[in-house]
Structures are given as C-alpha cells and as structure tokens.
PDB file of C-alpha atoms in Angstrom:
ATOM      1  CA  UNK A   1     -83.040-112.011  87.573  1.00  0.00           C
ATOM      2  CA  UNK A   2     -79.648-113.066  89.562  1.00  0.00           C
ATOM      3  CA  UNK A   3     -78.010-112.247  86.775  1.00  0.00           C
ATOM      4  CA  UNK A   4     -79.192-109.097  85.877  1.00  0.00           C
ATOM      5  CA  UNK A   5     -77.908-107.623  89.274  1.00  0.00           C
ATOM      6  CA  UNK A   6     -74.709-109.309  89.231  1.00  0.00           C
ATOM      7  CA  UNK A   7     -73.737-107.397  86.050  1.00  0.00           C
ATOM      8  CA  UNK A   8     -75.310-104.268  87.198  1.00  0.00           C
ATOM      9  CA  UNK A   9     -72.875-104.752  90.425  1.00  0.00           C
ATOM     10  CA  UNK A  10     -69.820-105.500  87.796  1.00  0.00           C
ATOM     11  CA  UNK A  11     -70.938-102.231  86.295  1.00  0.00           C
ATOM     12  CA  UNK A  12     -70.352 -99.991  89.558  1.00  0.00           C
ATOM     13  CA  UNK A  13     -66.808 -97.603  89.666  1.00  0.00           C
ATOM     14  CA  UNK A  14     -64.156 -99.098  92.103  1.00  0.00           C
ATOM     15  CA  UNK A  15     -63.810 -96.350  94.578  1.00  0.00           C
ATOM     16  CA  UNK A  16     -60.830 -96.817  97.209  1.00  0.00           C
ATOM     17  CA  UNK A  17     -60.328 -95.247 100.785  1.00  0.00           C
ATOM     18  CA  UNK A  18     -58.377 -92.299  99.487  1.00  0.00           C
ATOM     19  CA  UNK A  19     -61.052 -91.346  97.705  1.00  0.00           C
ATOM     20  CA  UNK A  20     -59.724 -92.563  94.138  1.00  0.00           C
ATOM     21  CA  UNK A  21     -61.298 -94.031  91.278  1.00  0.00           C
ATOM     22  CA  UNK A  22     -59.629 -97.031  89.423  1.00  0.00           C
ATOM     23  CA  UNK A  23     -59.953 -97.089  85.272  1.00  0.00           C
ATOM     24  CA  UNK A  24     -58.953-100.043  83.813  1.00  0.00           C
ATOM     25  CA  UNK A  25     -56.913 -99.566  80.696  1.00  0.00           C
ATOM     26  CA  UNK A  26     -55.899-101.765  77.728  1.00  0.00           C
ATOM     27  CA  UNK A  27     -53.264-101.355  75.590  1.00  0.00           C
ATOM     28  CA  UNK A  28     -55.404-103.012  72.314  1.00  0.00           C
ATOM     29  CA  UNK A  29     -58.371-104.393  71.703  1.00  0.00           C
ATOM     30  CA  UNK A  30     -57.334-108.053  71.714  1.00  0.00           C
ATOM     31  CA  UNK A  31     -54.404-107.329  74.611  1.00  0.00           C
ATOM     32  CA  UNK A  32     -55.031-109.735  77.301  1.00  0.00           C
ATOM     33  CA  UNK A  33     -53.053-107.463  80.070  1.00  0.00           C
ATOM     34  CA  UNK A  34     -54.647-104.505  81.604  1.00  0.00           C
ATOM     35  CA  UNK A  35     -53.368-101.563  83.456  1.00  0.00           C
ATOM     36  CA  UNK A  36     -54.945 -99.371  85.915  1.00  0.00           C
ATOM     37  CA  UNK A  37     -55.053 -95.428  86.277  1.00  0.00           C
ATOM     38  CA  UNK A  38     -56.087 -94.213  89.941  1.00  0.00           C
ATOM     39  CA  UNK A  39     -58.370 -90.980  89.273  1.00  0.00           C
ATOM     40  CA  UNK A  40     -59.959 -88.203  91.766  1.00  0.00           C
ATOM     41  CA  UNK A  41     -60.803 -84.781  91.198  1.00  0.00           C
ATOM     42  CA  UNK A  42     -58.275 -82.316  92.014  1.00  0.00           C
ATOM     43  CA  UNK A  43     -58.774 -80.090  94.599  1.00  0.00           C
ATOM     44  CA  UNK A  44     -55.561 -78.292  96.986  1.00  0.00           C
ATOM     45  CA  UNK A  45     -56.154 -75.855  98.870  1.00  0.00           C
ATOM     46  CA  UNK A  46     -52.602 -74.133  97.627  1.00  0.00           C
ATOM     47  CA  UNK A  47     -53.221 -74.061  94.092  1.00  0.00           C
ATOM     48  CA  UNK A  48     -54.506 -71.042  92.589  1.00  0.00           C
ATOM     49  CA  UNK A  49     -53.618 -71.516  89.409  1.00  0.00           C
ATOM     50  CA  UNK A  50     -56.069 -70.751  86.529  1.00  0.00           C
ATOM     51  CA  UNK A  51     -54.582 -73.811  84.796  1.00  0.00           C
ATOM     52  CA  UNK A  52     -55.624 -76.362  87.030  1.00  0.00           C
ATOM     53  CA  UNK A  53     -59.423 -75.286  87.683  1.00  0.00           C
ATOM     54  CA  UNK A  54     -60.683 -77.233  91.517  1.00  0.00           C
ATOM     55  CA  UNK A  55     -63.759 -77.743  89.817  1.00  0.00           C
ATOM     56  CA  UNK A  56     -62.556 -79.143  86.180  1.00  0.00           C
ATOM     57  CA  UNK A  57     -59.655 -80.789  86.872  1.00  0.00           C
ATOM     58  CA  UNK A  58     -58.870 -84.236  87.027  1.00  0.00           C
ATOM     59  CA  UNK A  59     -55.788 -85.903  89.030  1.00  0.00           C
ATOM     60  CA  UNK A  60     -54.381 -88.893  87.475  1.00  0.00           C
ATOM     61  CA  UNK A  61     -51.743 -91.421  88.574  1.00  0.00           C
ATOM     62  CA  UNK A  62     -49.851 -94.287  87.272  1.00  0.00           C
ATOM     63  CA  UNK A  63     -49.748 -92.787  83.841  1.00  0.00           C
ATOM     64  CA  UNK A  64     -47.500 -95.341  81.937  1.00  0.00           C
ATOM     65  CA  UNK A  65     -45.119 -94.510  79.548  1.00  0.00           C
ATOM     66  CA  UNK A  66     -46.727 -95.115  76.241  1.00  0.00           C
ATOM     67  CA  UNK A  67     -49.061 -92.367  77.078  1.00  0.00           C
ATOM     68  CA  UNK A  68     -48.407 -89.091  75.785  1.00  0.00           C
ATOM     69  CA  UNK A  69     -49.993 -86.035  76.482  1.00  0.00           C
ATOM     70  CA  UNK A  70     -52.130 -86.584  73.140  1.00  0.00           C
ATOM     71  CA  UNK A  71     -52.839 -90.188  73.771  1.00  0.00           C
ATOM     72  CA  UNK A  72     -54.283 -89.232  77.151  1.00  0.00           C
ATOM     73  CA  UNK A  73     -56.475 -86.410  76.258  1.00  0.00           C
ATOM     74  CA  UNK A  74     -57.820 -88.609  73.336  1.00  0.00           C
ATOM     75  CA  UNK A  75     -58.879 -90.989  76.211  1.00  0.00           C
ATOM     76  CA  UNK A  76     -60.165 -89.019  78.476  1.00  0.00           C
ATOM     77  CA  UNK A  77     -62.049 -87.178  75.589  1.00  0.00           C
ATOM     78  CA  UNK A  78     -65.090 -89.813  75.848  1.00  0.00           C
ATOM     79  CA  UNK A  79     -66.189 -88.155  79.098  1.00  0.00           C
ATOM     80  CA  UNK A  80     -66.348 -84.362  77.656  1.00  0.00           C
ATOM     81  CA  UNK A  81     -64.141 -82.342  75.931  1.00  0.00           C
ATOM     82  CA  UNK A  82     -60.743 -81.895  77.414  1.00  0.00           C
ATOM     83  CA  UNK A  83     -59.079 -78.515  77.348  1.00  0.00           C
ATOM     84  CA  UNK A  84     -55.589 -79.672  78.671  1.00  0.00           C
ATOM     85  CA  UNK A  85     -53.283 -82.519  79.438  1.00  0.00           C
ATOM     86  CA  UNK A  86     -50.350 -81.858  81.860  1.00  0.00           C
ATOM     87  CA  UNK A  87     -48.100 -85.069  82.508  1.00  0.00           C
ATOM     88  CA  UNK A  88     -45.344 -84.710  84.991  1.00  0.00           C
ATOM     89  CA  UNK A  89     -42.744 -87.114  86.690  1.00  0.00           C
ATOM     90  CA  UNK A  90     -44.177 -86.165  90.345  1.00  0.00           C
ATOM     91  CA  UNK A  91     -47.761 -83.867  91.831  1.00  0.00           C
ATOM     92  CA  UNK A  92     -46.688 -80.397  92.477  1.00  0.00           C
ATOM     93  CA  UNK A  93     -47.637 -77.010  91.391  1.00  0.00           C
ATOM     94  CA  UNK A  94     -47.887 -75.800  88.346  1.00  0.00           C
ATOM     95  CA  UNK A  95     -45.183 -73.357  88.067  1.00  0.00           C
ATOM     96  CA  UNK A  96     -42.246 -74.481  85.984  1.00  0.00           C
ATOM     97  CA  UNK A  97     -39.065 -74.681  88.176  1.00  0.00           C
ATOM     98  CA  UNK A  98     -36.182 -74.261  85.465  1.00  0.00           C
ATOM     99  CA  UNK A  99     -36.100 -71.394  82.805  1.00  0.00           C
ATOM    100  CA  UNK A 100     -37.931 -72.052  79.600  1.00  0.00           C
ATOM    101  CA  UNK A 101     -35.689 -73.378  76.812  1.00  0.00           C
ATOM    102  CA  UNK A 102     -36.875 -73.286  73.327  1.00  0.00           C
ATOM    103  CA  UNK A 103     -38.457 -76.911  71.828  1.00  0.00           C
ATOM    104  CA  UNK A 104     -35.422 -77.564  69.553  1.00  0.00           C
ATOM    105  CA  UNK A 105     -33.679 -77.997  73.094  1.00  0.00           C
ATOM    106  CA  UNK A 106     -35.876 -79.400  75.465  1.00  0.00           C
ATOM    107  CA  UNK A 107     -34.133 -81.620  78.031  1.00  0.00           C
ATOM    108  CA  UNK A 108     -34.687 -85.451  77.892  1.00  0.00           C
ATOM    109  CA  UNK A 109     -37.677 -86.651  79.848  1.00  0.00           C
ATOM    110  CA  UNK A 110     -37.421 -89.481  82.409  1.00  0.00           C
ATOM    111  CA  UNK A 111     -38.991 -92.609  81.198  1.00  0.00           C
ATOM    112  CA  UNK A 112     -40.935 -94.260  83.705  1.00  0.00           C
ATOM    113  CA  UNK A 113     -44.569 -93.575  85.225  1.00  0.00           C
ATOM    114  CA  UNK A 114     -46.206 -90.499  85.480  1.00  0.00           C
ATOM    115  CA  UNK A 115     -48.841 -88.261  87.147  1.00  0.00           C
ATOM    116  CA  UNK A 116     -51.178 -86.355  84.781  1.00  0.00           C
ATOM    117  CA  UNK A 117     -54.027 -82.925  85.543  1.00  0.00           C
ATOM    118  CA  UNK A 118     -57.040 -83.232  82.508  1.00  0.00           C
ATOM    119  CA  UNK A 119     -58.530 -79.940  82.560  1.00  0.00           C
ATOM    120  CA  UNK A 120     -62.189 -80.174  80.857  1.00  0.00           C
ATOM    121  CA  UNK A 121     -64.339 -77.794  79.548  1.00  0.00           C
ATOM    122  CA  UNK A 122     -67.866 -78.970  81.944  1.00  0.00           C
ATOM    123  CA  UNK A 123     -67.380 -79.765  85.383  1.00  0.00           C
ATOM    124  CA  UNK A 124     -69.812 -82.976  84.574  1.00  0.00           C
ATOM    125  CA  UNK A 125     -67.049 -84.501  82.687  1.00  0.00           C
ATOM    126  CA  UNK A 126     -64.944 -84.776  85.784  1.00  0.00           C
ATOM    127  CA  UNK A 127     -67.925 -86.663  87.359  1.00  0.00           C
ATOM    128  CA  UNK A 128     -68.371 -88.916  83.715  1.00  0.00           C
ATOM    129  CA  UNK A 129     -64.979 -90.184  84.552  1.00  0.00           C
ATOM    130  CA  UNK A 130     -64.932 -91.031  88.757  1.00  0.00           C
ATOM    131  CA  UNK A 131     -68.276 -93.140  87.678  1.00  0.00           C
ATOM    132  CA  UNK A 132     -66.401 -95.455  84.510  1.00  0.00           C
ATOM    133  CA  UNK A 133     -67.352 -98.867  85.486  1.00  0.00           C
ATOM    134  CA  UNK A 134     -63.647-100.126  86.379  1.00  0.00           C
ATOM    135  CA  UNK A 135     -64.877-103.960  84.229  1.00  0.00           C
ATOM    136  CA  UNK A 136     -64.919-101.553  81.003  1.00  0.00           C
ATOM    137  CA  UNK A 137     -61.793-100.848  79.834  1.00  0.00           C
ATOM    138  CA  UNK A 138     -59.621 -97.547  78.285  1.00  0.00           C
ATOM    139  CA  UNK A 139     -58.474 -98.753  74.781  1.00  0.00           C
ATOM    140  CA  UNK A 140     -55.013 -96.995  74.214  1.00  0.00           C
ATOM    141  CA  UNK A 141     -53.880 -98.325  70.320  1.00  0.00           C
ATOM    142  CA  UNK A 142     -56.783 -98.359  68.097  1.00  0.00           C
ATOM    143  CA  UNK A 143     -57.015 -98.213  63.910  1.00  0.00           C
ATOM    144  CA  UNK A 144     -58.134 -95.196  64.516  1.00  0.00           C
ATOM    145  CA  UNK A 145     -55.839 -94.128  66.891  1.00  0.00           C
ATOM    146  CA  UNK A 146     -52.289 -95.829  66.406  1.00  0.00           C
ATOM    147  CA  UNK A 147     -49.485 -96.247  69.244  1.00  0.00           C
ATOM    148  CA  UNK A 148     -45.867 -96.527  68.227  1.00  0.00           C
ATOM    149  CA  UNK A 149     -44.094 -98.529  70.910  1.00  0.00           C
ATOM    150  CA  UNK A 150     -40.663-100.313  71.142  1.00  0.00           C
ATOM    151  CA  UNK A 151     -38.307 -99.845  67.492  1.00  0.00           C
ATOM    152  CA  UNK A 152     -40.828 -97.966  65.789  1.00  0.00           C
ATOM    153  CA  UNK A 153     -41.545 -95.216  68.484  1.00  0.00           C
ATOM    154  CA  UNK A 154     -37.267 -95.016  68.883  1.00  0.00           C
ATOM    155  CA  UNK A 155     -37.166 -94.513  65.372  1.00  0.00           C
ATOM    156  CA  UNK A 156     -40.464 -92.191  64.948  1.00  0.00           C
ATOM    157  CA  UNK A 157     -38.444 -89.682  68.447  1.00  0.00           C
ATOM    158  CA  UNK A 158     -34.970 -90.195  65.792  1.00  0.00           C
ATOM    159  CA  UNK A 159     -36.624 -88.908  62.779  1.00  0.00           C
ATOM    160  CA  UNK A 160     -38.324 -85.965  64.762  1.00  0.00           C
ATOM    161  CA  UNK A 161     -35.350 -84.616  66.321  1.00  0.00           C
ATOM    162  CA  UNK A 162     -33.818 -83.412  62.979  1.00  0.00           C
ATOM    163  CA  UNK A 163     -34.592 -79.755  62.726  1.00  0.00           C
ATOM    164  CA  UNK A 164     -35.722 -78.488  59.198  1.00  0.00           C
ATOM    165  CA  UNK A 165     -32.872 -75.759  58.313  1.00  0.00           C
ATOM    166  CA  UNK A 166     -35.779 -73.232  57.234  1.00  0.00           C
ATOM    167  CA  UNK A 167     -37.248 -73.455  60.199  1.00  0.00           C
ATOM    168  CA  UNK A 168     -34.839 -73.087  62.991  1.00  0.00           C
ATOM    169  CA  UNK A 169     -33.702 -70.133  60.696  1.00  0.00           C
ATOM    170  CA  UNK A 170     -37.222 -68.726  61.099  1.00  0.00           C
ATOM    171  CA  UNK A 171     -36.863 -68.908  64.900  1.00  0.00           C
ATOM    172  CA  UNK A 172     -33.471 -67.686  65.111  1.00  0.00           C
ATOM    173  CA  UNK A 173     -34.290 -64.327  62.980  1.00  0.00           C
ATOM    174  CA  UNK A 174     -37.562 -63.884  65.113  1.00  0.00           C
ATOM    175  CA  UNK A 175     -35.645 -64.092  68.287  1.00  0.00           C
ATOM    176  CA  UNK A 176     -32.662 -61.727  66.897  1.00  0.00           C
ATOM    177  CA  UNK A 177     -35.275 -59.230  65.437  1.00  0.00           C
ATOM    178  CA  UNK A 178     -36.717 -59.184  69.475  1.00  0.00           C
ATOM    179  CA  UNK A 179     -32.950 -58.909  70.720  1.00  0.00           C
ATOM    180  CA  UNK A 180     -31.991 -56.294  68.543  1.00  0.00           C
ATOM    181  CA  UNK A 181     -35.730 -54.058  70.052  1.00  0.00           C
ATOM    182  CA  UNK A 182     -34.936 -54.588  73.098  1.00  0.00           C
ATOM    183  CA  UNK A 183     -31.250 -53.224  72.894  1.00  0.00           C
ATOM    184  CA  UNK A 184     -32.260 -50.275  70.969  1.00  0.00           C
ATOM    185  CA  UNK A 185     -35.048 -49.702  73.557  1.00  0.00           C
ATOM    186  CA  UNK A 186     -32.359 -49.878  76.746  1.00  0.00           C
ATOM    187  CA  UNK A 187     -29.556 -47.551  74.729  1.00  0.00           C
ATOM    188  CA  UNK A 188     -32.181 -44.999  74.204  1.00  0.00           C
ATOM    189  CA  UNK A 189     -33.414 -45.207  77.783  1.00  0.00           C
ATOM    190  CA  UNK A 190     -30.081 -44.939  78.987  1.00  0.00           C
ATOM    191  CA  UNK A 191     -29.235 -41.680  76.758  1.00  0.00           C
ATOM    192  CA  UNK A 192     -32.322 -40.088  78.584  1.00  0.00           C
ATOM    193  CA  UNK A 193     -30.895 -40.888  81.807  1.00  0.00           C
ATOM    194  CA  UNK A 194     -27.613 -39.404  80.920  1.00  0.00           C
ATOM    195  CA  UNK A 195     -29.063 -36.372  79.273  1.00  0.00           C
ATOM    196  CA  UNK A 196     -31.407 -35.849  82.557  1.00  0.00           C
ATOM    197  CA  UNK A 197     -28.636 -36.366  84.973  1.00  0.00           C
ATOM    198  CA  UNK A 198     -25.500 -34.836  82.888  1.00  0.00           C
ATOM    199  CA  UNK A 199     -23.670 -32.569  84.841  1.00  0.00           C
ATOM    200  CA  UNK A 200     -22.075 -29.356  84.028  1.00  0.00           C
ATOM    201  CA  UNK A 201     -18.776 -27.786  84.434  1.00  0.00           C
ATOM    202  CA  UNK A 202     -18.910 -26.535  87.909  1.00  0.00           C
ATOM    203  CA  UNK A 203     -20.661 -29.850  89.134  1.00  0.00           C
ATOM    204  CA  UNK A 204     -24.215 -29.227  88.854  1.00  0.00           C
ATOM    205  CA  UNK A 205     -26.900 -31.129  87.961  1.00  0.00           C
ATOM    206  CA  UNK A 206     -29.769 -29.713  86.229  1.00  0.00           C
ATOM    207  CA  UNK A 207     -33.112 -31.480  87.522  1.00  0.00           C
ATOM    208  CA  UNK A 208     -36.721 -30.307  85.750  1.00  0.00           C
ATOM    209  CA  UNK A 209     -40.037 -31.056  87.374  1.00  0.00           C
ATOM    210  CA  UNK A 210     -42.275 -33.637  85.589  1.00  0.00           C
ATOM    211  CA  UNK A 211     -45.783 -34.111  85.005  1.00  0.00           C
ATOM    212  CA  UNK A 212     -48.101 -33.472  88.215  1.00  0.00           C
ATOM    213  CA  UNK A 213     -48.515 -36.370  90.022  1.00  0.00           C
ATOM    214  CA  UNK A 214     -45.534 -38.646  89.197  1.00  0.00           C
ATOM    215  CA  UNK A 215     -43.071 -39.758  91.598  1.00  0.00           C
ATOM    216  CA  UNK A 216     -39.404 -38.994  92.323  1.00  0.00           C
ATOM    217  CA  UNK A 217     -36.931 -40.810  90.187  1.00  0.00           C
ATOM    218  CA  UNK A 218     -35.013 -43.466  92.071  1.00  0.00           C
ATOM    219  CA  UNK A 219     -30.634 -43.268  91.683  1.00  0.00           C
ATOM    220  CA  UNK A 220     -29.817 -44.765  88.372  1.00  0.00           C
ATOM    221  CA  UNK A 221     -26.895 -47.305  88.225  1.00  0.00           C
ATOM    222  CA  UNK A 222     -25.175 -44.961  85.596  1.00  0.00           C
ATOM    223  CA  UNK A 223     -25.382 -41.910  88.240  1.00  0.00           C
ATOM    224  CA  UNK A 224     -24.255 -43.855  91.043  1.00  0.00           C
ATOM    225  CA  UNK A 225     -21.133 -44.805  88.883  1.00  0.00           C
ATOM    226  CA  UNK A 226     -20.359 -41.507  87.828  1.00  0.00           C
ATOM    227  CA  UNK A 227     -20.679 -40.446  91.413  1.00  0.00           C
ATOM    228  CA  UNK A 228     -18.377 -42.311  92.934  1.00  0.00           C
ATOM    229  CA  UNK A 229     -15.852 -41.850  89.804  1.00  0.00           C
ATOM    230  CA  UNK A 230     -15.927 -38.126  91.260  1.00  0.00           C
ATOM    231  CA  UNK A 231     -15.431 -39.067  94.902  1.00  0.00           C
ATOM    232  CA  UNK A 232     -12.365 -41.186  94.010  1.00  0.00           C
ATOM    233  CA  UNK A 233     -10.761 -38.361  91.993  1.00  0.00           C
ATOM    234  CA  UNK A 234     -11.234 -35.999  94.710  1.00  0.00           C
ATOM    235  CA  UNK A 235      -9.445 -38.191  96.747  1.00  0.00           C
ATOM    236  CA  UNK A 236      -6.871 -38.619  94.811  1.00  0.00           C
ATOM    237  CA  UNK A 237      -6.158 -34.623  94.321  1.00  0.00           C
ATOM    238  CA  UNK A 238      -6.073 -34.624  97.784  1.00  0.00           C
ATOM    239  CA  UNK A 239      -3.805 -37.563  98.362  1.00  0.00           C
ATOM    240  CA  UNK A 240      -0.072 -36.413  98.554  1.00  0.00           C
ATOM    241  CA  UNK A 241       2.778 -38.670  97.215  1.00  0.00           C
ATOM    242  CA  UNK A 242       6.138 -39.017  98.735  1.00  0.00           C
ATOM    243  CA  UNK A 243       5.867 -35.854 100.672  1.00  0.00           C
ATOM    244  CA  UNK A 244       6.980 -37.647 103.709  1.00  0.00           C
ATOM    245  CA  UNK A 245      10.156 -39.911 104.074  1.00  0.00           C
ATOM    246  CA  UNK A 246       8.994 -42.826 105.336  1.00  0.00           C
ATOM    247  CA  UNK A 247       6.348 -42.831 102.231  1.00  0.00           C
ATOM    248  CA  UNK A 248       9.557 -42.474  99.815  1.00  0.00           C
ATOM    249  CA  UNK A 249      11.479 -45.210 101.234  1.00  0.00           C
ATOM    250  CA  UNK A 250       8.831 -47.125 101.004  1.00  0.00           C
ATOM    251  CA  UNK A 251       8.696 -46.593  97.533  1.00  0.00           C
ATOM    252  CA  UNK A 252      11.937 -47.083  97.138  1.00  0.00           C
ATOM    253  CA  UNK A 253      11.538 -50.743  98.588  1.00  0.00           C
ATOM    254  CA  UNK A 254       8.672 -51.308  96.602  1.00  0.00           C
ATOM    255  CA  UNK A 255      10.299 -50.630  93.406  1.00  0.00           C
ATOM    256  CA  UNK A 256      13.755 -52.346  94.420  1.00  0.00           C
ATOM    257  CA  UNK A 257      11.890 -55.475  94.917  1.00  0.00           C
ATOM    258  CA  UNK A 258      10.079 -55.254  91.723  1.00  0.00           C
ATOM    259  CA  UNK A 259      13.824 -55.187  90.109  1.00  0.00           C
ATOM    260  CA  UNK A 260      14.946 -57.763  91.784  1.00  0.00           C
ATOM    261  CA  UNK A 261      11.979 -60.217  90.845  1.00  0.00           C
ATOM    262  CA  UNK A 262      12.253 -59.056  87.066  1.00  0.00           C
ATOM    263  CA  UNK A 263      15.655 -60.058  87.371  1.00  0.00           C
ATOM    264  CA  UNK A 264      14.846 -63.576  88.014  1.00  0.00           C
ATOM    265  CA  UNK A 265      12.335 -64.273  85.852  1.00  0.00           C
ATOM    266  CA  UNK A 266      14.856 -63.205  83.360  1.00  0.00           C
ATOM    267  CA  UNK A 267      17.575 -65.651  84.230  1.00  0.00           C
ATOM    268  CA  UNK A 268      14.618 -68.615  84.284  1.00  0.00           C
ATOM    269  CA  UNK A 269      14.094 -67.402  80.843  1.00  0.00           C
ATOM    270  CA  UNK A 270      17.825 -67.331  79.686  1.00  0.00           C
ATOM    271  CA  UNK A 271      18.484 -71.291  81.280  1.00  0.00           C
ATOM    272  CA  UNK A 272      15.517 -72.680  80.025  1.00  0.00           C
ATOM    273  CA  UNK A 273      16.636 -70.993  75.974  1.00  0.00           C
ATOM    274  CA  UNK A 274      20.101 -72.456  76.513  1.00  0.00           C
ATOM    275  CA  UNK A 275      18.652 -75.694  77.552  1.00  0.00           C
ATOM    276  CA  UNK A 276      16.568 -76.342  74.317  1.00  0.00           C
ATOM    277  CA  UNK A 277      19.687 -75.324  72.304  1.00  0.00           C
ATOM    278  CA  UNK A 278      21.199 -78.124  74.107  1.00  0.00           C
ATOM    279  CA  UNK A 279      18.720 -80.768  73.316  1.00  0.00           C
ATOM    280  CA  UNK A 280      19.256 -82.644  69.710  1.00  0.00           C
ATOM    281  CA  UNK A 281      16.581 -84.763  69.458  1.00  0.00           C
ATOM    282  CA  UNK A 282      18.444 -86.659  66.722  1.00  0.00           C
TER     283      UNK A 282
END
C-alpha cells in the first residue's frame, strides 16, 4: 500500500512559486540526460492579440535549440490539437519589429535557447499540459519522428538554402505582376488629380461638386507643387536685375571672381599635363 502512494506522489506536476509547471524532456528514448521546459498559461494584461488567445495559449521557456517550431507542436500535440507554435529569442508582443522580408532572405536566427506561445484549439489542452507528471518525460527524436542534430542538421539547413530557379522565378513574376498594378493604379489616380485641379489660362481652377455627402478634398502634393512653381515665377517677374548700381557692381565682382578661379584651375591643369610628359617610366 506504501508503495502505491509513493508512485501516485511521483505522478503529481512540479508546480514552482511563479506559478510554472516543469516538463521533463528527453532527447531519445534510451538518452540518459533530460531537459526541462518551464510552462504556465499565458495571460498579459497588454496583449490583445488574436494570435495569442489568454485562454488557449501556452507560455513556454527554455526551449532548446534542437526544437523547431514543428518539433514543438508535435510535442505538445499529445495534450490537444495545437493550432500554432511561435518560438522567439525573448517574451514580448506579438507584433513583428522589422519589415517582412521574403523566405528566400530571412535573416539568420540566433542559436541558443528560446521562449515559445502553443496556441491550441480547446482551452482543456492548456490544462492537459500544467498537470504532465514532471517523472514522465517529452520524447523529442523518435522513429517516428526523426531529429537531425550536429553534421547532419548543418548539412540538411546547406541543402535547403539552394533556391529552385523555377521557383524564385515564380515569386519574382508574382511580385512584378503586383508592382506593375499598383503603378498603373497611382498614374491613373494622379491623371484624375491633374485633370480635376488643371488650371486654365487666366489662372483658374475649375472645381465640380461631388456626390452628396462626401467630404472636401484635402491639397494634393501635385497642386501644392504647381502652386508654389507659380508663386516663384511671380516673383521673379517682379524681381528687377541690375537696375541699381550697387546690384551691377556686384555682379561685376561676382563674375570677375568666377574668371579668376577658372583661370587657375586651368594652369593646375596645364602643370600637371606637362608633368606626365615629363615622366618616362623607362
């Protein structure tokens, strides 16, 4: 009878102070090492993204590095069906800081530990996993399941990041086909704009009322530009050249000392061609 309640005591979850959850985990079957994952259900008050649901989501630390995002939902998978796996290199929101780069040029990922969110499908599954008895451990390699580590996973990451020529082709006419709309789209907007705001002869602008209900059309960068174009030729009508004396000597200067600086960038030009015709090299 002793017995039988010291192995249902081995069988409890290790639960520690911060409220998190330890999972033993084993790298294969007959691996004599273990490893242990820290788990607790996510819940921040600042997160309000639909990825990470409060009630589905499960925070895990101490990832290790031989643990993909695929080897980790396939884990986690024995409590309930998983719907994502996020691994990162610290806990933080889910918004991605940098722009988004295509996945034939993804930047190299930092090797070393990491924290992961498993999203489930049932809430229970998030409850499956806090009550794992911590003496049972996560297999990670299995027949079923192999693990590359070491040469073979270096070699496996070489052979992947060749990029079949059909494909990236594929890609790059899909993204110039979207390029292309888009340009065609912003020249034709643009020619409305013009044809709305074109001006005639005597500087008028011809403005026709819209639909009921819609709202006055804010300055267009094209009309500002065309605006101040006409302010700057107005002022220069108006400006008068040399029509006092001080203004014509002062041109004078200017264009004396223009002369004068030609001149010697000329005679640097003549030394340095007499020099090379001095040099014999031989």
């Amino acid at each position: 009878m002793a017995s039988s309640k010291k192995s249902h005591a081995r069988a409890q979850p290790c639960v520690l102070p911060g409220g998190f959850t330890v999972l033993a985990l084993q790298f294969s079957p007959d691996s004599a090492a273990q490893h242990q994952l820290f788990v607790k259900e996510h819940r921040v008050r600042a997160e309000t993204s639909s990825h990470r649901p409060q009630d589905r989501t499960l925070f895990v630390l101490n990832v290790p590095p031989y643990c993909p995002e695929a080897v980790v939902k396939d884990l986690f998978s024995q409590f309930g069906s998983v719907q994502s796996v996020e691994l990162r290199d610290h806990p933080g929101s889910s918004k991605e800081s940098g722009p988004r780069l295509s996945k034939f040029f993804r930047q190299a990922e930092k090797q070393g530990f990491k924290v992961g969110y498993v999203v489930f499908q049932d809430s229970s599954s998030v409850t499956a996993a806090k009550s794992h008895p911590h003496n049972v451990p996560l297999v990670v390699c299995t027949e079923q399941r192999p693990v590359r580590t070491g040469v073979q996973k270096w070699i496996q990451q070489y052979t992947d990041s060749f990029i079949r020529p059909e494909n990236l082709q594929k890609i790059v006419d899909s993204f110039m086909e979207d390029y292309d709309k888009r340009k065609e789209e912003e020249a034709e907007r643009q020619r409305k704009e013009a044809e709305q705001q074109q001006e005639d002869e005597e500087g008028w602008v011809k403005v026709t009322r819209g639909h009921k209900g819609t709202k006055a059309r804010p300055h267009t960068e094209a009309a500002n530009q065309r605006t101040l174009q006409k302010e700057m030729r107005k002022k220069k009508r108006k400006e008068l050249m040399n029509f006092y004396t001080w203004q014509h000597r002062n041109t004078q200067k200017e264009h004396i000392a223009e002369l004068r600086k030609k001149f010697e960038e000329d005679k640097q030009r003549i030394a340095l061609l007499r020099a090379q015709r001095k040099f014999r090299p031989y």
